[in-house]
CSV table of C-alpha atoms and ligand atoms in Angstrom, one decimal:
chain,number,residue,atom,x,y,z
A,1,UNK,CA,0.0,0.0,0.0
A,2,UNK,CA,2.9,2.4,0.8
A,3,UNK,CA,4.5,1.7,-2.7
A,4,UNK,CA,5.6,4.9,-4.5
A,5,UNK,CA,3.9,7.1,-1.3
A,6,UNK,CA,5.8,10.3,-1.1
A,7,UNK,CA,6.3,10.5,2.6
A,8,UNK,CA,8.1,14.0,4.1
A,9,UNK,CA,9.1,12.9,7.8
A,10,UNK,CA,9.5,16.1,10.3
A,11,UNK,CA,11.5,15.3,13.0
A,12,UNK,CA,11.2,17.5,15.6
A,13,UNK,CA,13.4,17.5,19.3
A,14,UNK,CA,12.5,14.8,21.4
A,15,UNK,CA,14.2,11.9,22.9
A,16,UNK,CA,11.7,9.7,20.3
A,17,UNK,CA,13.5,11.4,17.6
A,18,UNK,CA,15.1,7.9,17.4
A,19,UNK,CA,12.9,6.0,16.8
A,20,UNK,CA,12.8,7.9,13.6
A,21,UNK,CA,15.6,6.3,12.4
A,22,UNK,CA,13.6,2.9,12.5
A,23,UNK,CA,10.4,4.6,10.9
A,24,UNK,CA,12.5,5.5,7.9
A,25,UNK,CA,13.5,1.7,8.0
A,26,UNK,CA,10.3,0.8,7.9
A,27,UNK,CA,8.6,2.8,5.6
A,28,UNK,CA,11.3,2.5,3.0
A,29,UNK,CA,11.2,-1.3,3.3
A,30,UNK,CA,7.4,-0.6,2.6
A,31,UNK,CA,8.3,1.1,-0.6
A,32,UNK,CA,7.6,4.7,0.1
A,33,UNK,CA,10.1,7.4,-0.9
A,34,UNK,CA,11.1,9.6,2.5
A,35,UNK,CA,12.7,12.9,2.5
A,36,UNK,CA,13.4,14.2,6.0
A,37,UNK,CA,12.8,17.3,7.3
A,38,UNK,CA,14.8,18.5,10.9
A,39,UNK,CA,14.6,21.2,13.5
A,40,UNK,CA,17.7,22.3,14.9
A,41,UNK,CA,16.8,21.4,18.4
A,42,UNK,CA,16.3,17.5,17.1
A,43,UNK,CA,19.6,17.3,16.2
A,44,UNK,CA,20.9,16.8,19.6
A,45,UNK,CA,18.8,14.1,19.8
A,46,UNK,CA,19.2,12.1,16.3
A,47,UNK,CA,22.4,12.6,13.7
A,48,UNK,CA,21.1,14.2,10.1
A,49,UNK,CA,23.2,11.6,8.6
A,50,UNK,CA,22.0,8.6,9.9
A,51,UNK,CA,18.4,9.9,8.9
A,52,UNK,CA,20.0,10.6,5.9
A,53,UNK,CA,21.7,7.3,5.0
A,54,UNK,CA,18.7,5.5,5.9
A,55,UNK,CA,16.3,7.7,3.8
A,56,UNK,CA,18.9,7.9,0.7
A,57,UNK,CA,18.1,11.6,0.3
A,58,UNK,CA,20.1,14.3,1.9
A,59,UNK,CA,18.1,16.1,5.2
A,60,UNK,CA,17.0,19.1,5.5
A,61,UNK,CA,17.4,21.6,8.5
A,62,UNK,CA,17.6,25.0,7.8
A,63,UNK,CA,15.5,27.4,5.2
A,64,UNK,CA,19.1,27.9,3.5
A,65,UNK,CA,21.6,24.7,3.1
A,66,UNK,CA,24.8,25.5,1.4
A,67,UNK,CA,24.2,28.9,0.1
A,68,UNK,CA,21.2,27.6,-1.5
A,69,UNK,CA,17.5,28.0,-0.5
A,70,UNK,CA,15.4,25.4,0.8
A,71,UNK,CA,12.3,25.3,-1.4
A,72,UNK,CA,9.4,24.6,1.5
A,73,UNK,CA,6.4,24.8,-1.0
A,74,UNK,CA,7.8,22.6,-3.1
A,75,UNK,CA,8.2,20.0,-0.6
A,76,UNK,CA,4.9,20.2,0.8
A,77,UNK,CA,3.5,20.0,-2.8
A,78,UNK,CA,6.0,16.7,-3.2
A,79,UNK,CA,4.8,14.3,-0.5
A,80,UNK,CA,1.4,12.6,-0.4
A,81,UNK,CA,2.1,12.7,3.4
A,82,UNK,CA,3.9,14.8,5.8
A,83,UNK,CA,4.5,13.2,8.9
A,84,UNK,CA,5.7,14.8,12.2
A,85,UNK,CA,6.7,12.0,14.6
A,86,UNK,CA,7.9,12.6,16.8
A,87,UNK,CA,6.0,15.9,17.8
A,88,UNK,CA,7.8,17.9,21.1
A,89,UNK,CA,5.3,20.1,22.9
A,90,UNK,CA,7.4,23.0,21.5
A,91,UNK,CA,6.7,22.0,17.7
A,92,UNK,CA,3.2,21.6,18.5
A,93,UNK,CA,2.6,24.4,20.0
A,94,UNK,CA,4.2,26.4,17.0
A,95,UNK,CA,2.2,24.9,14.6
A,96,UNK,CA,-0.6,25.8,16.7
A,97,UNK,CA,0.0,29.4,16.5
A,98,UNK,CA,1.7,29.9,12.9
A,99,UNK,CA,5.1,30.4,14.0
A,100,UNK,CA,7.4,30.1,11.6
A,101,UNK,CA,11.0,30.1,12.7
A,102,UNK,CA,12.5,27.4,11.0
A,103,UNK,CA,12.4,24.9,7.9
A,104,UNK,CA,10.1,22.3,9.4
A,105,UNK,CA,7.3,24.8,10.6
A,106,UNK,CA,7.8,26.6,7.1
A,107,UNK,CA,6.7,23.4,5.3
A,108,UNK,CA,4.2,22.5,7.6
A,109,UNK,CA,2.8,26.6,6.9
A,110,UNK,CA,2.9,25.6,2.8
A,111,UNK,CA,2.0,22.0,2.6
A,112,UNK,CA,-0.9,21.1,0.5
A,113,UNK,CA,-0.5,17.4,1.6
A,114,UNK,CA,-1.6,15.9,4.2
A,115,UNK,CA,-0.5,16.2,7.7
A,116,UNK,CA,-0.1,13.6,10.4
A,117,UNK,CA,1.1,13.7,14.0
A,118,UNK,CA,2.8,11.5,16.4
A,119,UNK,CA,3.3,13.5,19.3
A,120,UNK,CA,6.1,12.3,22.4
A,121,UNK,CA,6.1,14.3,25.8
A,122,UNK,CA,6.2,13.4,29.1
A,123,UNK,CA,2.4,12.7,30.6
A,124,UNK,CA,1.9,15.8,32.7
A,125,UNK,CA,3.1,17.7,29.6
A,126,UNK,CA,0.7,15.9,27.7
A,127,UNK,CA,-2.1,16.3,29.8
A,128,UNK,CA,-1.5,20.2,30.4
A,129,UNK,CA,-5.0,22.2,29.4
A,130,UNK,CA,-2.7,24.3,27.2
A,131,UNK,CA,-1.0,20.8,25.3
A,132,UNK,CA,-4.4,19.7,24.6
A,133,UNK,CA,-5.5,22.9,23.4
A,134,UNK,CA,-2.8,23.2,20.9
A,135,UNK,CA,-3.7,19.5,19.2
A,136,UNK,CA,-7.6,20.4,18.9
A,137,UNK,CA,-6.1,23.5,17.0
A,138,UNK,CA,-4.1,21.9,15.0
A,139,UNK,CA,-6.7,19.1,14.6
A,140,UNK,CA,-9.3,21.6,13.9
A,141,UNK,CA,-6.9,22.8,10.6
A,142,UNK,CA,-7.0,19.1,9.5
A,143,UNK,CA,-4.1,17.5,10.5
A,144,UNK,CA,-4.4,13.8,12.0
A,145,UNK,CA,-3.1,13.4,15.5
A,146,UNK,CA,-1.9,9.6,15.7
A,147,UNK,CA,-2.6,8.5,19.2
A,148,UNK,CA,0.3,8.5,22.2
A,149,UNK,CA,0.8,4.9,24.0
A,150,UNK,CA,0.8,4.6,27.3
A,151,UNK,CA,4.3,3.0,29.0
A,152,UNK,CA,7.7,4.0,30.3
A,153,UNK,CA,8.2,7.6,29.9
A,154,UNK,CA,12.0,9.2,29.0
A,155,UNK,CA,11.0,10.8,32.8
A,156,UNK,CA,11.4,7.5,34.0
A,157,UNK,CA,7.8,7.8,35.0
A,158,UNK,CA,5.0,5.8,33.8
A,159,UNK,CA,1.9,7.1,31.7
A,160,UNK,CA,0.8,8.5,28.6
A,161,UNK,CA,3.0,10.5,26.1
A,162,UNK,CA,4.8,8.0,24.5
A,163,UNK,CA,5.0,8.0,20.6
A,164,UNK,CA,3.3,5.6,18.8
A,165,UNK,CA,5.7,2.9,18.2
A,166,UNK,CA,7.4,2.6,14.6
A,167,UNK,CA,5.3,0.1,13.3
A,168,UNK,CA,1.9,1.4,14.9
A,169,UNK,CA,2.8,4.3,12.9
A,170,UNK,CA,3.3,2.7,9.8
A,171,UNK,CA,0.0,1.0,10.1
A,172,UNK,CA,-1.7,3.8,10.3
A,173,UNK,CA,-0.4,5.6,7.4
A,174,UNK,CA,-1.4,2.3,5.5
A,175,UNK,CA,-4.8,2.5,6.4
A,176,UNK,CA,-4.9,6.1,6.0
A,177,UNK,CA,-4.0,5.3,2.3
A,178,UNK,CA,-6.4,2.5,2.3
A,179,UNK,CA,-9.0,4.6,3.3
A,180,UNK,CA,-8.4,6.7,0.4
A,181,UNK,CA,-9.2,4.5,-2.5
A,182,UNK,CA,-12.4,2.9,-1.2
A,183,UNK,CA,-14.2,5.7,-3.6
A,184,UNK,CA,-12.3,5.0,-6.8
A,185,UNK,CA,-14.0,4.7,-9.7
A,186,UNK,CA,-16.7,7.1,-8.4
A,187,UNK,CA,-17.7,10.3,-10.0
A,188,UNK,CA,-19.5,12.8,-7.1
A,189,UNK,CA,-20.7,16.2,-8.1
A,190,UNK,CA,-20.2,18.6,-5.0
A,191,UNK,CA,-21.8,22.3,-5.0
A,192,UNK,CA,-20.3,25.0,-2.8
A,193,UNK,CA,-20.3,28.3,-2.2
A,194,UNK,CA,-23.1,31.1,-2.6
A,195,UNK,CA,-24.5,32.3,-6.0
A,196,UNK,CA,-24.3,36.4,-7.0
A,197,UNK,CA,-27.8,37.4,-8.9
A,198,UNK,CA,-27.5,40.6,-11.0
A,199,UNK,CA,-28.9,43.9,-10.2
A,200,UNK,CA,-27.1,45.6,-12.5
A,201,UNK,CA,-23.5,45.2,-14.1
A,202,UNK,CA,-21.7,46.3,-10.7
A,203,UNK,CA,-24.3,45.1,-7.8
A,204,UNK,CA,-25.8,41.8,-7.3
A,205,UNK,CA,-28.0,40.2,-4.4
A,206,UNK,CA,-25.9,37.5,-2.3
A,207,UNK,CA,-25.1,35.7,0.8
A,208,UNK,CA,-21.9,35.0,3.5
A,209,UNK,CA,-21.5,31.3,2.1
A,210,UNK,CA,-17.9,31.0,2.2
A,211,UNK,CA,-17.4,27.6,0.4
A,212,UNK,CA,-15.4,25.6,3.2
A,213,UNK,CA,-17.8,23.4,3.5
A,214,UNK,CA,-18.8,21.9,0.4
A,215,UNK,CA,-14.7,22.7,-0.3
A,216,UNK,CA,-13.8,20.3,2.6
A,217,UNK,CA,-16.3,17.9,1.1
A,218,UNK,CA,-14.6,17.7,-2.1
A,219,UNK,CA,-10.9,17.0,-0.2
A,220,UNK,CA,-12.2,14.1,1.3
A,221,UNK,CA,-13.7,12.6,-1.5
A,222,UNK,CA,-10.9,13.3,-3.2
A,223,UNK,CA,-8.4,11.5,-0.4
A,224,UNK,CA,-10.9,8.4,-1.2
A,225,UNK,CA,-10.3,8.0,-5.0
A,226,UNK,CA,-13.3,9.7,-6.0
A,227,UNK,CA,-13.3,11.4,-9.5
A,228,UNK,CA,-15.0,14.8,-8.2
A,229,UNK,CA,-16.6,18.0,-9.8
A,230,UNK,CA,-16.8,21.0,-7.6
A,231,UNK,CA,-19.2,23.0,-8.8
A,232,UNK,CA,-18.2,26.1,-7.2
A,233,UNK,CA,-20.2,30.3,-6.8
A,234,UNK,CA,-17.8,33.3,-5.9
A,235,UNK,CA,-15.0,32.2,-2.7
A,236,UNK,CA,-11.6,33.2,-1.4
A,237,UNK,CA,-10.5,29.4,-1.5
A,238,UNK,CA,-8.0,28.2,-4.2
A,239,UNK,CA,-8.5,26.0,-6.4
A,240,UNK,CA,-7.2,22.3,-5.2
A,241,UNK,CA,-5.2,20.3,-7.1
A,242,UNK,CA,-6.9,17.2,-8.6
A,243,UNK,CA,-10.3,18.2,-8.7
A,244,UNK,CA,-12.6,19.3,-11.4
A,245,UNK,CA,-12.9,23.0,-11.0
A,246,UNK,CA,-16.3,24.3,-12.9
A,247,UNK,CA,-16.7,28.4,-11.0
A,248,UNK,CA,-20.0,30.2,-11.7
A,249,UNK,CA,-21.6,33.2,-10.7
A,250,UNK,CA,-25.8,32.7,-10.4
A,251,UNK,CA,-27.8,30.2,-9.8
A,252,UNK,CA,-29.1,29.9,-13.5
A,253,UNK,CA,-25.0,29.2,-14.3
A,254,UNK,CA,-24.6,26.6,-11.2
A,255,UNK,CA,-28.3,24.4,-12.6
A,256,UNK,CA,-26.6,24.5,-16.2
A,257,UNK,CA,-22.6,23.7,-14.9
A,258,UNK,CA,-24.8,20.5,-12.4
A,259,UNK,CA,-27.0,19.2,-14.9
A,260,UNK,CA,-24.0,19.1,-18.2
A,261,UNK,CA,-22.3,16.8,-15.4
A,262,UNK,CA,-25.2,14.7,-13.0
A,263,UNK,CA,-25.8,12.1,-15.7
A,264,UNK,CA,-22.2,10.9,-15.6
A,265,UNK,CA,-21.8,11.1,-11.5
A,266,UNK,CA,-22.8,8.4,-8.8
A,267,UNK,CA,-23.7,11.0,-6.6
A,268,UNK,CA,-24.1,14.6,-5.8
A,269,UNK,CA,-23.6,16.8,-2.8
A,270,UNK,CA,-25.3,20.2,-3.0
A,271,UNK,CA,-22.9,22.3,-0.4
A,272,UNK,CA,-23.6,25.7,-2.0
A,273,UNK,CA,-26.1,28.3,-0.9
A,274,UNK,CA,-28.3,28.7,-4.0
A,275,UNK,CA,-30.2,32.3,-4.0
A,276,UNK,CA,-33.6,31.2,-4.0
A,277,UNK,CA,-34.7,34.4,-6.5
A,278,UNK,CA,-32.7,36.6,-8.3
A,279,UNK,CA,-33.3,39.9,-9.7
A,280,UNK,CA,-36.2,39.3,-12.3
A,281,UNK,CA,-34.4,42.3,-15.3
A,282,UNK,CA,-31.2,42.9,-14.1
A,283,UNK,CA,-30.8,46.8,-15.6
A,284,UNK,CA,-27.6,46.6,-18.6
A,285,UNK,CA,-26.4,49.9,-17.1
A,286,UNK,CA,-25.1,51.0,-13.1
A,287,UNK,CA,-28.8,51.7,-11.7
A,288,UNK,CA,-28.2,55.4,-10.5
A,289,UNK,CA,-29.4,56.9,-7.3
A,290,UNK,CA,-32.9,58.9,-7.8
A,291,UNK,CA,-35.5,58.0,-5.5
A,292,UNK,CA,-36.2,57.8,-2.2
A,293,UNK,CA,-36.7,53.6,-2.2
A,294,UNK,CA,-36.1,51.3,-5.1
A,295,UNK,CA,-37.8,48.2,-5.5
A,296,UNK,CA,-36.4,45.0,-7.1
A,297,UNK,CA,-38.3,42.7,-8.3
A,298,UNK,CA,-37.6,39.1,-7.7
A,299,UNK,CA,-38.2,35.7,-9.4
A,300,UNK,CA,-38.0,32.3,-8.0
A,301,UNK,CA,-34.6,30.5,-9.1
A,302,UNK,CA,-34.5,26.7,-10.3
A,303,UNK,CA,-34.2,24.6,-7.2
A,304,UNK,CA,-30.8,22.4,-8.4
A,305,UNK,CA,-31.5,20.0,-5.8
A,306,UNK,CA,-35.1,19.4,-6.5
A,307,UNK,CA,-34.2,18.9,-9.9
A,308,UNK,CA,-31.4,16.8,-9.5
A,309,UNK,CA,-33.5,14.6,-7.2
A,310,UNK,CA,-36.6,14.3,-10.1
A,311,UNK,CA,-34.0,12.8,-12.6
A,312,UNK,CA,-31.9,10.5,-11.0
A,313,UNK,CA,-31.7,7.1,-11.5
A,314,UNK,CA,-31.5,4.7,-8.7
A,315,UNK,CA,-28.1,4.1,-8.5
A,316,UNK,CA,-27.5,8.0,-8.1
A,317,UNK,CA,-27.0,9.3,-3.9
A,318,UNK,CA,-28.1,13.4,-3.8
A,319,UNK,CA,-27.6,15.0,-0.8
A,320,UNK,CA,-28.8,18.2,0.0
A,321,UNK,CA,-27.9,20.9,2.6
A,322,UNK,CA,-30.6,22.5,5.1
A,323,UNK,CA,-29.8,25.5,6.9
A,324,UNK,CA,-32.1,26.5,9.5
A,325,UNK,CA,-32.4,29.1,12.0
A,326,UNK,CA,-35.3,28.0,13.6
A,327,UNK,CA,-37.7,24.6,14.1
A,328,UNK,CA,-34.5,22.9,12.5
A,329,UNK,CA,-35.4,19.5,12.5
A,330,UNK,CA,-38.9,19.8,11.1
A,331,UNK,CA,-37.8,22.1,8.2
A,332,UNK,CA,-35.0,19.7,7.5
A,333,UNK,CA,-36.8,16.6,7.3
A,334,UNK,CA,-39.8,18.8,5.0
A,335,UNK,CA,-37.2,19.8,3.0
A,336,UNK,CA,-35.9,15.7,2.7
A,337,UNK,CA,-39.5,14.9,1.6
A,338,UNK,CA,-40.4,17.5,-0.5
A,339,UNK,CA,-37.3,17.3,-2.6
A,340,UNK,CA,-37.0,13.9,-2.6
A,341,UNK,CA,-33.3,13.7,-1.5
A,342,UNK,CA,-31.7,10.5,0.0
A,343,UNK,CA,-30.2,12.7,2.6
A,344,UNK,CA,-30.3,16.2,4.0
A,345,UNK,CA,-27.9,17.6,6.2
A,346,UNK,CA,-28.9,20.0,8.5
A,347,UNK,CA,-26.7,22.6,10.1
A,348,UNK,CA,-28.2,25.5,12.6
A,349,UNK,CA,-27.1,29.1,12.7
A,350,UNK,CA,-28.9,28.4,16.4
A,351,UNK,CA,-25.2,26.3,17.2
A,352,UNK,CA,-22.3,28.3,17.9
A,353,UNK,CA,-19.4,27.3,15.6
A,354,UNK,CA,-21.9,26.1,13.2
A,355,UNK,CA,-22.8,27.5,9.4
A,356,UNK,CA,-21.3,30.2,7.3
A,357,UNK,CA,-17.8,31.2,7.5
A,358,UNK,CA,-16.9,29.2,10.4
A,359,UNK,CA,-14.0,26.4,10.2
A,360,UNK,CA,-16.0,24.2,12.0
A,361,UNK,CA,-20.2,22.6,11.6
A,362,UNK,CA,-22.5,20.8,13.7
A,363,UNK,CA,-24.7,18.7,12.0
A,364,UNK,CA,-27.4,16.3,11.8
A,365,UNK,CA,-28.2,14.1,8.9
A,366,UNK,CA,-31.3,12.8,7.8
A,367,UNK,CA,-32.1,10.0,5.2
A,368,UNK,CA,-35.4,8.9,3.6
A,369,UNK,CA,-35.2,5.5,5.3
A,370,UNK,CA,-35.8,7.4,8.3
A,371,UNK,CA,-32.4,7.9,10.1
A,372,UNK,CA,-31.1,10.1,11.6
A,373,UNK,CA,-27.1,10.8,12.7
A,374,UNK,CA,-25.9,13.0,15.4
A,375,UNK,CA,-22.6,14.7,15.3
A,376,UNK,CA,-20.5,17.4,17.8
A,377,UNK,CA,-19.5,20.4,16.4
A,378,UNK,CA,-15.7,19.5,14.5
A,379,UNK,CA,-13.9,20.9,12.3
A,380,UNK,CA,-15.0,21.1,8.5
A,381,UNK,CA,-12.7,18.5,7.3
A,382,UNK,CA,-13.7,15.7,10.1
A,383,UNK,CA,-17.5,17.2,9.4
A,384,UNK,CA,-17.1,15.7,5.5
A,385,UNK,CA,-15.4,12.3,7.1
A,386,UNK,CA,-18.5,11.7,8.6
A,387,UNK,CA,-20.9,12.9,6.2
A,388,UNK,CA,-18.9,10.7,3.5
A,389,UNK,CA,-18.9,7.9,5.6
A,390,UNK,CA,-22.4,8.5,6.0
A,391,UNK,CA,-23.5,8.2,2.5
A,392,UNK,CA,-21.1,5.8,1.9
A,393,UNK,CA,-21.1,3.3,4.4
A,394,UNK,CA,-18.3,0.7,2.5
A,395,UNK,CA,-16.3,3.8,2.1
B,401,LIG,N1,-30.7,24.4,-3.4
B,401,LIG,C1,-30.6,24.3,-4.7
B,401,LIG,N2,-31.1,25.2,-5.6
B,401,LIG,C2,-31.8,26.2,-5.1
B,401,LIG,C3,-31.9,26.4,-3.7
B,401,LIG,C4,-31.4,25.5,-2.9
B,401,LIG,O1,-30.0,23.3,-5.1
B,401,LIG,N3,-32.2,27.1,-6.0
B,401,LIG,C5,-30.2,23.4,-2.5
B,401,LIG,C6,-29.0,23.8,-1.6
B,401,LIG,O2,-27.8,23.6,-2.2
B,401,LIG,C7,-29.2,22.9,-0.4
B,401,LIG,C8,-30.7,22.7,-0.3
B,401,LIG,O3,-31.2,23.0,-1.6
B,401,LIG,O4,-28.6,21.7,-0.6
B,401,LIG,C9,-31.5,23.5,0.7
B,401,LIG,O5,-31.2,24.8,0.5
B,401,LIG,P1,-32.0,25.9,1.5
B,401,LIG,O6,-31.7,27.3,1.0
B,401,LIG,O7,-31.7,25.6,2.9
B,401,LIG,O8,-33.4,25.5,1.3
B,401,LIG,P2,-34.5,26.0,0.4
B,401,LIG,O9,-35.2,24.9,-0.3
B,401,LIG,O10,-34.0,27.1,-0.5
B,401,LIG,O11,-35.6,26.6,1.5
B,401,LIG,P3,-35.5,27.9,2.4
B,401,LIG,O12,-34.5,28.8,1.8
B,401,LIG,O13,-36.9,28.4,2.3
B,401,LIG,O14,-35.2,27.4,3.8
């Protein structure tokens, strides 16, 4: 499974640091390809060139090695993985608050890959409010935290803290990989964002959607093989790499960008905040200020997700979004019937954390079977783990 992974190992200043030097083994006998990156504090704990004979590529510690500069985006764009293990409290808590004062914490600020944890501290550093703070932040920006084991400490104490042990680790990259193909061969239509209707060439009528979530959505389907479409209105997110970018503006573009692509797709998850009416004549020319009131008059949009729902075939999942302010779960499950989805997913602007422009959602989803599945407020990216997992229950 780890054949031809990309794998970039940060090694951070701990007395785990070697057990790197076995995790390299490993993973290289596994048939990934591992770069290593350093702080300068780990040093004292683990030589660069072991690290570096074992991995076959030179290490990297500083943001400038022999007069040259370290290219940290490119790394982070290079590995399918990056992989702190061990994490000290120090690193942690850097990449908790964006510090950026070395070559590790500069990739780990640039990486489009994946990022995985395996912290090592002493328990009562562990177990500090301020330790476990820093790995729900960090866990709240995506990365995975692989657990600590419990057993002999460096302190000569006994408890938690201790790094996942080599080979734990690499099993859990292997079924973090594994994980990731369970969707191949499916093609899933994802909407995100809001829609902008006309007023006139400079104004339009809108709404605070910011795209994370139907963004996040797309990530994870990605991560699982999935071939996916991300149908996406006006947002400050770029583009990801390996997805099917189609950007529109109204709601009339997002119906005609969903239904040139539903036929072909297995499933479709309608993220985006559709206006519900847009402006009915949009004036050609900047509408100039006269009267006391202006009145614009509105027509009803094409619901995407009704639509969607009315000519799918069996084998096609639509999901819809509800997002409610008040009587939640009966609007929800009215809007399941009335649209005919498999599954609505309903998120409150009553739940702090929850909705537009947060990182994080609480939600509830409904299916027409009658189900329904609880979840705490996460982070967006856990959020779409456990709507995928959800909608697809083999995935
Ligand atoms: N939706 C859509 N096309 C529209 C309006 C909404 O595809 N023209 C989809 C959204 O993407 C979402 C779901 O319908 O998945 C519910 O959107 P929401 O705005 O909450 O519901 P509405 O049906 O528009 O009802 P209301 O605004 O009255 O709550």
């Amino acid at each position: 499974m780890l054949k031809g992974k990309k794998v970039l190992l940060g090694v951070t200043g701990s007395i785990a640091a070697y057990k790197s030097a076995f995790l390299i083994r490993l993973l290289v006998k596994a048939g990934a390809e591992v770069r290593v990156v350093m702080t300068p504090a780990s040093r004292d704990f683990i030589s660069p060139l072991t690290l570096a004979t074992l991995s076959k590529h030179e290490v990297l510690t500083g943001l400038f090695e022999n007069d040259s500069w370290a290219n940290h985006v490119m790394l982070g764009r290079w590995a399918d993985i990056m992989l702190i293990a061990p994490l000290s409290c120090n690193t942690l808590s850097d990449m908790a608050n964006g510090k950026c004062n070395n070559l590790l914490l500069a990739v780990y600020l640039s990486a489009t890959c994946e990022v995985a944890v395996a912290p090592a501290m002493d328990e009562d550093m562990w177990l500090h409010p301020s330790t476990q703070n820093n790995l729900k932040k960090i866990s709240s920006f995506g990365n995975h935290i692989i657990p600590v084991e419990e057993g002999e400490l460096a302190s000569g104490l006994y408890g938690k803290g201790r790094m996942a042990a080599p080979e734990g680790i690499v099993n859990w990259i292997n079924s973090f990989f594994s994980r990731k193909q369970t969707l191949l061969g499916k093609t899933v239509l994802v909407t995100a964002g809001p829609t902008y209707e006309a007023i006139d060439p400079v104004r339009f009528v809108g709404n605070r959607s910011s795209g994370k979530m139907g963004f996040a959505i797309a990530e994870e389907l990605k991560k699982r093989g999935a071939k996916v479409i991300l149908v996406s209105g006006p947002v400050n997110i770029s583009s990801p790499s390996g997805i099917d970018m189609v950007f529109v503006q109204s709601a009339a573009e997002m119906y005609e960008a969903c239904i040139n692509v539903f036929a072909s797709c297995d499933a479709a998850i309608m993220a985006a905040a559709v206006a519900d009416y847009r402006v009915k004549t949009p004036a050609t020319e900047k509408i100039k200020k006269k009267d006391e009131s202006l009145v614009l008059h509105l027509e009803k949009t094409t619901d995407i997700l009704q639509y969607l729902c009315s000519v799918k075939k069996p084998h096609q999942i639509v999901v819809g979004f509800a997002l409610e302010t008040n009587d939640e779960e009966a609007n929800a499950l009215k809007k399941l019937k009335a649209k005919h989805a498999d599954y609505i997913i309903l998120n409150s602007l009553g739940d702090s954390g929850a909705g537009f422009g947060t990182d994080t959602n609480k939600i509830t989803i409904f299916d027409k079977q009658g189900g329904r599945f609880v979840f705490d407020l996460k982070s967006k990216q856990e959020v779409s783990v456990d709507i995928i997992n959800t909608i697809f229950p083999d995935a």
